[in-house]
Amino acid sequence: TGEILRTFDAGGQLWSAPRVDGDTIYLASLSHSVYAIDLATAEPLWSADLGYAVADTPTLEGGTVLAGILGDSLVALRAQNGDELWRAPSQGWLWGSPAVVEGQAIFGDVSGNVYALNLADGSLAWQETPGEAITSSPVVVDGHVILGSESGNLIAYSLESQASEWDGAAAGPILSDPVVVGGL
């Protein structure tokens, strides 16, 4: 019916979509916080102030919430209570959310770097530098991680070798996340 059932005030603008897991909503805001919200009541379970705006939807993996900040870091929070587990620096702002595959969080920054961090402790597993601002969340398919850039390229890295395997040009900047459908 479109009737508002309940609301939650995040105290600032929202650019991200919520991440729902069971009875909990995880929500990131430009007011520097990530929230865990009870789905049934819209009451906050916890909030974590990350010190910088969060522009994209948090990633949830194995009890860990991952949020890229507009302050040069990927932050891992304990999903149960919002405690910070680790903070891994990047060289530029993070506009997208990381993809998690094989125990690694993979993402790019606007300074033109692609990172794979060990999910357990945030240590660097590998890094590549395509030299283009990465402006999308990655998608993982068929042993590859694919990211979109501000200059309009889709770049595919092999998860096995970490080498760039191909890139393809779009008609303009890629500011939304790639989607794989039917092998395309």
PDB file of C-alpha atoms in Angstrom:
ATOM      1  CA  THR A   1       0.000   0.000   0.000  1.00  0.00           C
ATOM      2  CA  GLY A   2       2.975   2.310   0.412  1.00  0.00           C
ATOM      3  CA  GLU A   3       2.042   2.994   4.048  1.00  0.00           C
ATOM      4  CA  ILE A   4       5.055   3.844   6.222  1.00  0.00           C
ATOM      5  CA  LEU A   5       5.321   1.114   8.866  1.00  0.00           C
ATOM      6  CA  ARG A   6       8.373   2.369  10.763  1.00  0.00           C
ATOM      7  CA  THR A   7      11.263   4.772  10.317  1.00  0.00           C
ATOM      8  CA  PHE A   8      14.846   5.146  11.434  1.00  0.00           C
ATOM      9  CA  ASP A   9      16.673   8.476  11.623  1.00  0.00           C
ATOM     10  CA  ALA A  10      20.294   8.034  10.533  1.00  0.00           C
ATOM     11  CA  GLY A  11      21.099  11.642  11.387  1.00  0.00           C
ATOM     12  CA  GLY A  12      22.324  12.445   7.897  1.00  0.00           C
ATOM     13  CA  GLN A  13      22.102  11.682   4.217  1.00  0.00           C
ATOM     14  CA  LEU A  14      22.093   8.122   2.910  1.00  0.00           C
ATOM     15  CA  TRP A  15      23.729   7.190  -0.390  1.00  0.00           C
ATOM     16  CA  SER A  16      23.789   3.482   0.250  1.00  0.00           C
ATOM     17  CA  ALA A  17      21.180   0.765   0.156  1.00  0.00           C
ATOM     18  CA  PRO A  18      20.555  -1.193   3.347  1.00  0.00           C
ATOM     19  CA  ARG A  19      22.034  -4.681   3.786  1.00  0.00           C
ATOM     20  CA  VAL A  20      19.514  -7.040   5.422  1.00  0.00           C
ATOM     21  CA  ASP A  21      20.597 -10.223   7.167  1.00  0.00           C
ATOM     22  CA  GLY A  22      17.883 -12.137   8.998  1.00  0.00           C
ATOM     23  CA  ASP A  23      16.352  -9.736  11.516  1.00  0.00           C
ATOM     24  CA  THR A  24      19.046  -7.057  11.227  1.00  0.00           C
ATOM     25  CA  ILE A  25      19.487  -4.143   8.822  1.00  0.00           C
ATOM     26  CA  TYR A  26      23.007  -2.753   8.326  1.00  0.00           C
ATOM     27  CA  LEU A  27      22.986   0.812   7.068  1.00  0.00           C
ATOM     28  CA  ALA A  28      25.832   3.218   6.233  1.00  0.00           C
ATOM     29  CA  SER A  29      25.493   6.992   6.239  1.00  0.00           C
ATOM     30  CA  LEU A  30      27.280  10.087   5.082  1.00  0.00           C
ATOM     31  CA  SER A  31      27.162  11.185   8.742  1.00  0.00           C
ATOM     32  CA  HIS A  32      30.154   8.853   9.345  1.00  0.00           C
ATOM     33  CA  SER A  33      28.245   5.968  10.932  1.00  0.00           C
ATOM     34  CA  VAL A  34      27.286   2.375  10.264  1.00  0.00           C
ATOM     35  CA  TYR A  35      24.159   1.208  12.050  1.00  0.00           C
ATOM     36  CA  ALA A  36      22.712  -2.170  12.940  1.00  0.00           C
ATOM     37  CA  ILE A  37      18.932  -1.826  13.173  1.00  0.00           C
ATOM     38  CA  ASP A  38      16.287  -4.299  14.345  1.00  0.00           C
ATOM     39  CA  LEU A  39      14.150  -5.094  11.295  1.00  0.00           C
ATOM     40  CA  ALA A  40      10.911  -5.579  13.259  1.00  0.00           C
ATOM     41  CA  THR A  41      11.086  -2.420  15.396  1.00  0.00           C
ATOM     42  CA  ALA A  42      13.494  -0.075  13.529  1.00  0.00           C
ATOM     43  CA  GLU A  43      15.299   0.382  16.855  1.00  0.00           C
ATOM     44  CA  PRO A  44      19.101   0.723  16.717  1.00  0.00           C
ATOM     45  CA  LEU A  45      21.071  -2.269  18.004  1.00  0.00           C
ATOM     46  CA  TRP A  46      24.396  -0.429  17.733  1.00  0.00           C
ATOM     47  CA  SER A  47      26.145   2.303  15.800  1.00  0.00           C
ATOM     48  CA  ALA A  48      29.800   2.794  14.949  1.00  0.00           C
ATOM     49  CA  ASP A  49      31.254   6.204  14.110  1.00  0.00           C
ATOM     50  CA  LEU A  50      33.954   5.597  11.472  1.00  0.00           C
ATOM     51  CA  GLY A  51      35.123   9.218  11.376  1.00  0.00           C
ATOM     52  CA  TYR A  52      34.353   9.639   7.656  1.00  0.00           C
ATOM     53  CA  ALA A  53      31.375   9.347   5.341  1.00  0.00           C
ATOM     54  CA  VAL A  54      30.413   5.922   4.023  1.00  0.00           C
ATOM     55  CA  ALA A  55      29.108   6.137   0.455  1.00  0.00           C
ATOM     56  CA  ASP A  56      28.089   2.545  -0.342  1.00  0.00           C
ATOM     57  CA  THR A  57      26.278  -0.434   1.137  1.00  0.00           C
ATOM     58  CA  PRO A  58      28.220  -2.362   3.775  1.00  0.00           C
ATOM     59  CA  THR A  59      29.341  -5.880   2.889  1.00  0.00           C
ATOM     60  CA  LEU A  60      28.506  -8.644   5.349  1.00  0.00           C
ATOM     61  CA  GLU A  61      30.591 -11.809   5.546  1.00  0.00           C
ATOM     62  CA  GLY A  62      30.930 -14.360   8.337  1.00  0.00           C
ATOM     63  CA  GLY A  63      29.946 -12.047  11.184  1.00  0.00           C
ATOM     64  CA  THR A  64      31.989  -9.132   9.827  1.00  0.00           C
ATOM     65  CA  VAL A  65      30.614  -5.881   8.404  1.00  0.00           C
ATOM     66  CA  LEU A  66      32.941  -4.178   5.896  1.00  0.00           C
ATOM     67  CA  ALA A  67      32.586  -0.498   5.030  1.00  0.00           C
ATOM     68  CA  GLY A  68      34.737   1.618   2.752  1.00  0.00           C
ATOM     69  CA  ILE A  69      35.094   5.197   3.899  1.00  0.00           C
ATOM     70  CA  LEU A  70      35.748   8.502   2.175  1.00  0.00           C
ATOM     71  CA  GLY A  71      38.841   8.716   4.326  1.00  0.00           C
ATOM     72  CA  ASP A  72      41.216   6.236   2.717  1.00  0.00           C
ATOM     73  CA  SER A  73      40.399   2.974   4.540  1.00  0.00           C
ATOM     74  CA  LEU A  74      38.365  -0.188   4.579  1.00  0.00           C
ATOM     75  CA  VAL A  75      36.940  -0.781   8.056  1.00  0.00           C
ATOM     76  CA  ALA A  76      35.880  -4.151   9.486  1.00  0.00           C
ATOM     77  CA  LEU A  77      33.314  -4.215  12.291  1.00  0.00           C
ATOM     78  CA  ARG A  78      32.002  -7.103  14.379  1.00  0.00           C
ATOM     79  CA  ALA A  79      28.406  -7.604  13.166  1.00  0.00           C
ATOM     80  CA  GLN A  80      27.236  -8.570  16.654  1.00  0.00           C
ATOM     81  CA  ASN A  81      28.145  -5.315  18.428  1.00  0.00           C
ATOM     82  CA  GLY A  82      29.862  -2.879  16.016  1.00  0.00           C
ATOM     83  CA  ASP A  83      33.316  -3.158  17.596  1.00  0.00           C
ATOM     84  CA  GLU A  84      36.086  -2.261  15.148  1.00  0.00           C
ATOM     85  CA  LEU A  85      38.148  -5.329  14.236  1.00  0.00           C
ATOM     86  CA  TRP A  86      40.637  -3.659  11.908  1.00  0.00           C
ATOM     87  CA  ARG A  87      41.141  -0.674   9.621  1.00  0.00           C
ATOM     88  CA  ALA A  88      43.222  -1.144   6.479  1.00  0.00           C
ATOM     89  CA  PRO A  89      44.519   1.983   4.729  1.00  0.00           C
ATOM     90  CA  SER A  90      44.104   2.637   1.019  1.00  0.00           C
ATOM     91  CA  GLN A  91      45.625   5.396  -1.073  1.00  0.00           C
ATOM     92  CA  GLY A  92      42.292   6.977  -1.983  1.00  0.00           C
ATOM     93  CA  TRP A  93      38.622   7.194  -1.101  1.00  0.00           C
ATOM     94  CA  LEU A  94      36.460   4.101  -1.453  1.00  0.00           C
ATOM     95  CA  TRP A  95      33.254   4.664  -3.438  1.00  0.00           C
ATOM     96  CA  GLY A  96      32.227   1.007  -3.714  1.00  0.00           C
ATOM     97  CA  SER A  97      31.754  -1.940  -1.397  1.00  0.00           C
ATOM     98  CA  PRO A  98      34.236  -4.803  -1.324  1.00  0.00           C
ATOM     99  CA  ALA A  99      33.487  -8.222  -2.762  1.00  0.00           C
ATOM    100  CA  VAL A 100      34.475 -11.143  -0.560  1.00  0.00           C
ATOM    101  CA  VAL A 101      35.845 -14.313  -2.134  1.00  0.00           C
ATOM    102  CA  GLU A 102      38.137 -17.037  -0.822  1.00  0.00           C
ATOM    103  CA  GLY A 103      38.677 -15.208   2.499  1.00  0.00           C
ATOM    104  CA  GLN A 104      39.684 -11.957   0.820  1.00  0.00           C
ATOM    105  CA  ALA A 105      37.965  -8.560   0.606  1.00  0.00           C
ATOM    106  CA  ILE A 106      38.597  -7.096  -2.857  1.00  0.00           C
ATOM    107  CA  PHE A 107      37.960  -3.441  -3.721  1.00  0.00           C
ATOM    108  CA  GLY A 108      39.349  -0.430  -5.547  1.00  0.00           C
ATOM    109  CA  ASP A 109      39.985   3.203  -4.650  1.00  0.00           C
ATOM    110  CA  VAL A 110      39.721   6.495  -6.530  1.00  0.00           C
ATOM    111  CA  SER A 111      43.507   6.815  -6.647  1.00  0.00           C
ATOM    112  CA  GLY A 112      43.628   3.919  -9.112  1.00  0.00           C
ATOM    113  CA  ASN A 113      44.470   0.911  -6.921  1.00  0.00           C
ATOM    114  CA  VAL A 114      42.894  -2.525  -6.519  1.00  0.00           C
ATOM    115  CA  TYR A 115      43.402  -4.326  -3.200  1.00  0.00           C
ATOM    116  CA  ALA A 116      42.799  -7.803  -1.822  1.00  0.00           C
ATOM    117  CA  LEU A 117      42.897  -7.958   1.968  1.00  0.00           C
ATOM    118  CA  ASN A 118      42.800 -11.006   4.183  1.00  0.00           C
ATOM    119  CA  LEU A 119      39.386 -10.904   5.819  1.00  0.00           C
ATOM    120  CA  ALA A 120      40.690 -12.294   9.114  1.00  0.00           C
ATOM    121  CA  ASP A 121      43.085  -9.455   9.934  1.00  0.00           C
ATOM    122  CA  GLY A 122      43.030  -6.850   7.130  1.00  0.00           C
ATOM    123  CA  SER A 123      46.550  -7.625   5.955  1.00  0.00           C
ATOM    124  CA  LEU A 124      47.347  -7.033   2.291  1.00  0.00           C
ATOM    125  CA  ALA A 125      47.185 -10.199   0.156  1.00  0.00           C
ATOM    126  CA  TRP A 126      47.836  -8.425  -3.155  1.00  0.00           C
ATOM    127  CA  GLN A 127      47.567  -5.038  -4.827  1.00  0.00           C
ATOM    128  CA  GLU A 128      47.475  -3.919  -8.455  1.00  0.00           C
ATOM    129  CA  THR A 129      47.504  -0.425  -9.891  1.00  0.00           C
ATOM    130  CA  PRO A 130      45.485   0.007 -13.080  1.00  0.00           C
ATOM    131  CA  GLY A 131      45.955   3.780 -12.716  1.00  0.00           C
ATOM    132  CA  GLU A 132      42.262   4.560 -13.141  1.00  0.00           C
ATOM    133  CA  ALA A 133      39.891   5.741 -10.422  1.00  0.00           C
ATOM    134  CA  ILE A 134      37.806   2.710  -9.398  1.00  0.00           C
ATOM    135  CA  THR A 135      34.244   3.968  -8.955  1.00  0.00           C
ATOM    136  CA  SER A 136      32.243   0.754  -8.600  1.00  0.00           C
ATOM    137  CA  SER A 137      31.945  -2.228  -6.349  1.00  0.00           C
ATOM    138  CA  PRO A 138      33.556  -5.308  -7.885  1.00  0.00           C
ATOM    139  CA  VAL A 139      31.687  -8.335  -9.134  1.00  0.00           C
ATOM    140  CA  VAL A 140      33.241 -11.816  -8.952  1.00  0.00           C
ATOM    141  CA  VAL A 141      32.533 -14.351 -11.698  1.00  0.00           C
ATOM    142  CA  ASP A 142      34.317 -17.377 -13.154  1.00  0.00           C
ATOM    143  CA  GLY A 143      37.569 -16.829 -11.241  1.00  0.00           C
ATOM    144  CA  HIS A 144      37.719 -13.118 -12.073  1.00  0.00           C
ATOM    145  CA  VAL A 145      37.021  -9.903 -10.218  1.00  0.00           C
ATOM    146  CA  ILE A 146      35.646  -7.145 -12.463  1.00  0.00           C
ATOM    147  CA  LEU A 147      35.680  -3.454 -11.524  1.00  0.00           C
ATOM    148  CA  GLY A 148      34.421  -0.314 -13.247  1.00  0.00           C
ATOM    149  CA  SER A 149      36.438   2.895 -13.546  1.00  0.00           C
ATOM    150  CA  GLU A 150      35.680   6.575 -13.814  1.00  0.00           C
ATOM    151  CA  SER A 151      37.395   6.631 -17.213  1.00  0.00           C
ATOM    152  CA  GLY A 152      34.852   4.128 -18.535  1.00  0.00           C
ATOM    153  CA  ASN A 153      36.771   0.852 -18.437  1.00  0.00           C
ATOM    154  CA  LEU A 154      35.727  -2.494 -17.035  1.00  0.00           C
ATOM    155  CA  ILE A 155      38.872  -4.229 -15.781  1.00  0.00           C
ATOM    156  CA  ALA A 156      39.031  -7.977 -15.062  1.00  0.00           C
ATOM    157  CA  TYR A 157      41.651  -9.486 -12.760  1.00  0.00           C
ATOM    158  CA  SER A 158      42.329 -13.182 -12.407  1.00  0.00           C
ATOM    159  CA  LEU A 159      41.814 -14.347  -8.831  1.00  0.00           C
ATOM    160  CA  GLU A 160      44.457 -17.016  -9.389  1.00  0.00           C
ATOM    161  CA  SER A 161      47.284 -14.872 -10.822  1.00  0.00           C
ATOM    162  CA  GLN A 162      46.074 -11.367  -9.810  1.00  0.00           C
ATOM    163  CA  ALA A 163      46.994 -10.247 -13.327  1.00  0.00           C
ATOM    164  CA  SER A 164      44.777  -8.016 -15.417  1.00  0.00           C
ATOM    165  CA  GLU A 165      43.282 -10.332 -18.044  1.00  0.00           C
ATOM    166  CA  TRP A 166      41.163  -7.920 -20.035  1.00  0.00           C
ATOM    167  CA  ASP A 167      39.546  -4.508 -20.066  1.00  0.00           C
ATOM    168  CA  GLY A 168      36.741  -3.063 -22.112  1.00  0.00           C
ATOM    169  CA  ALA A 169      35.685   0.513 -22.718  1.00  0.00           C
ATOM    170  CA  ALA A 170      32.183   1.835 -22.065  1.00  0.00           C
ATOM    171  CA  ALA A 171      30.710   5.005 -23.551  1.00  0.00           C
ATOM    172  CA  GLY A 172      31.411   6.996 -20.383  1.00  0.00           C
ATOM    173  CA  PRO A 173      32.280   6.791 -16.696  1.00  0.00           C
ATOM    174  CA  ILE A 174      31.168   3.669 -14.841  1.00  0.00           C
ATOM    175  CA  LEU A 175      29.614   4.959 -11.638  1.00  0.00           C
ATOM    176  CA  SER A 176      27.372   2.003 -10.832  1.00  0.00           C
ATOM    177  CA  ASP A 177      28.210  -1.608 -10.076  1.00  0.00           C
ATOM    178  CA  PRO A 178      28.722  -4.139 -12.869  1.00  0.00           C
ATOM    179  CA  VAL A 179      26.191  -6.977 -13.109  1.00  0.00           C
ATOM    180  CA  VAL A 180      26.750 -10.354 -14.763  1.00  0.00           C
ATOM    181  CA  VAL A 181      23.832 -11.921 -16.620  1.00  0.00           C
ATOM    182  CA  GLY A 182      24.037 -14.928 -18.933  1.00  0.00           C
ATOM    183  CA  GLY A 183      27.825 -14.773 -19.206  1.00  0.00           C
ATOM    184  CA  LEU A 184      27.809 -11.096 -20.187  1.00  0.00           C
TER     185      LEU A 184
END
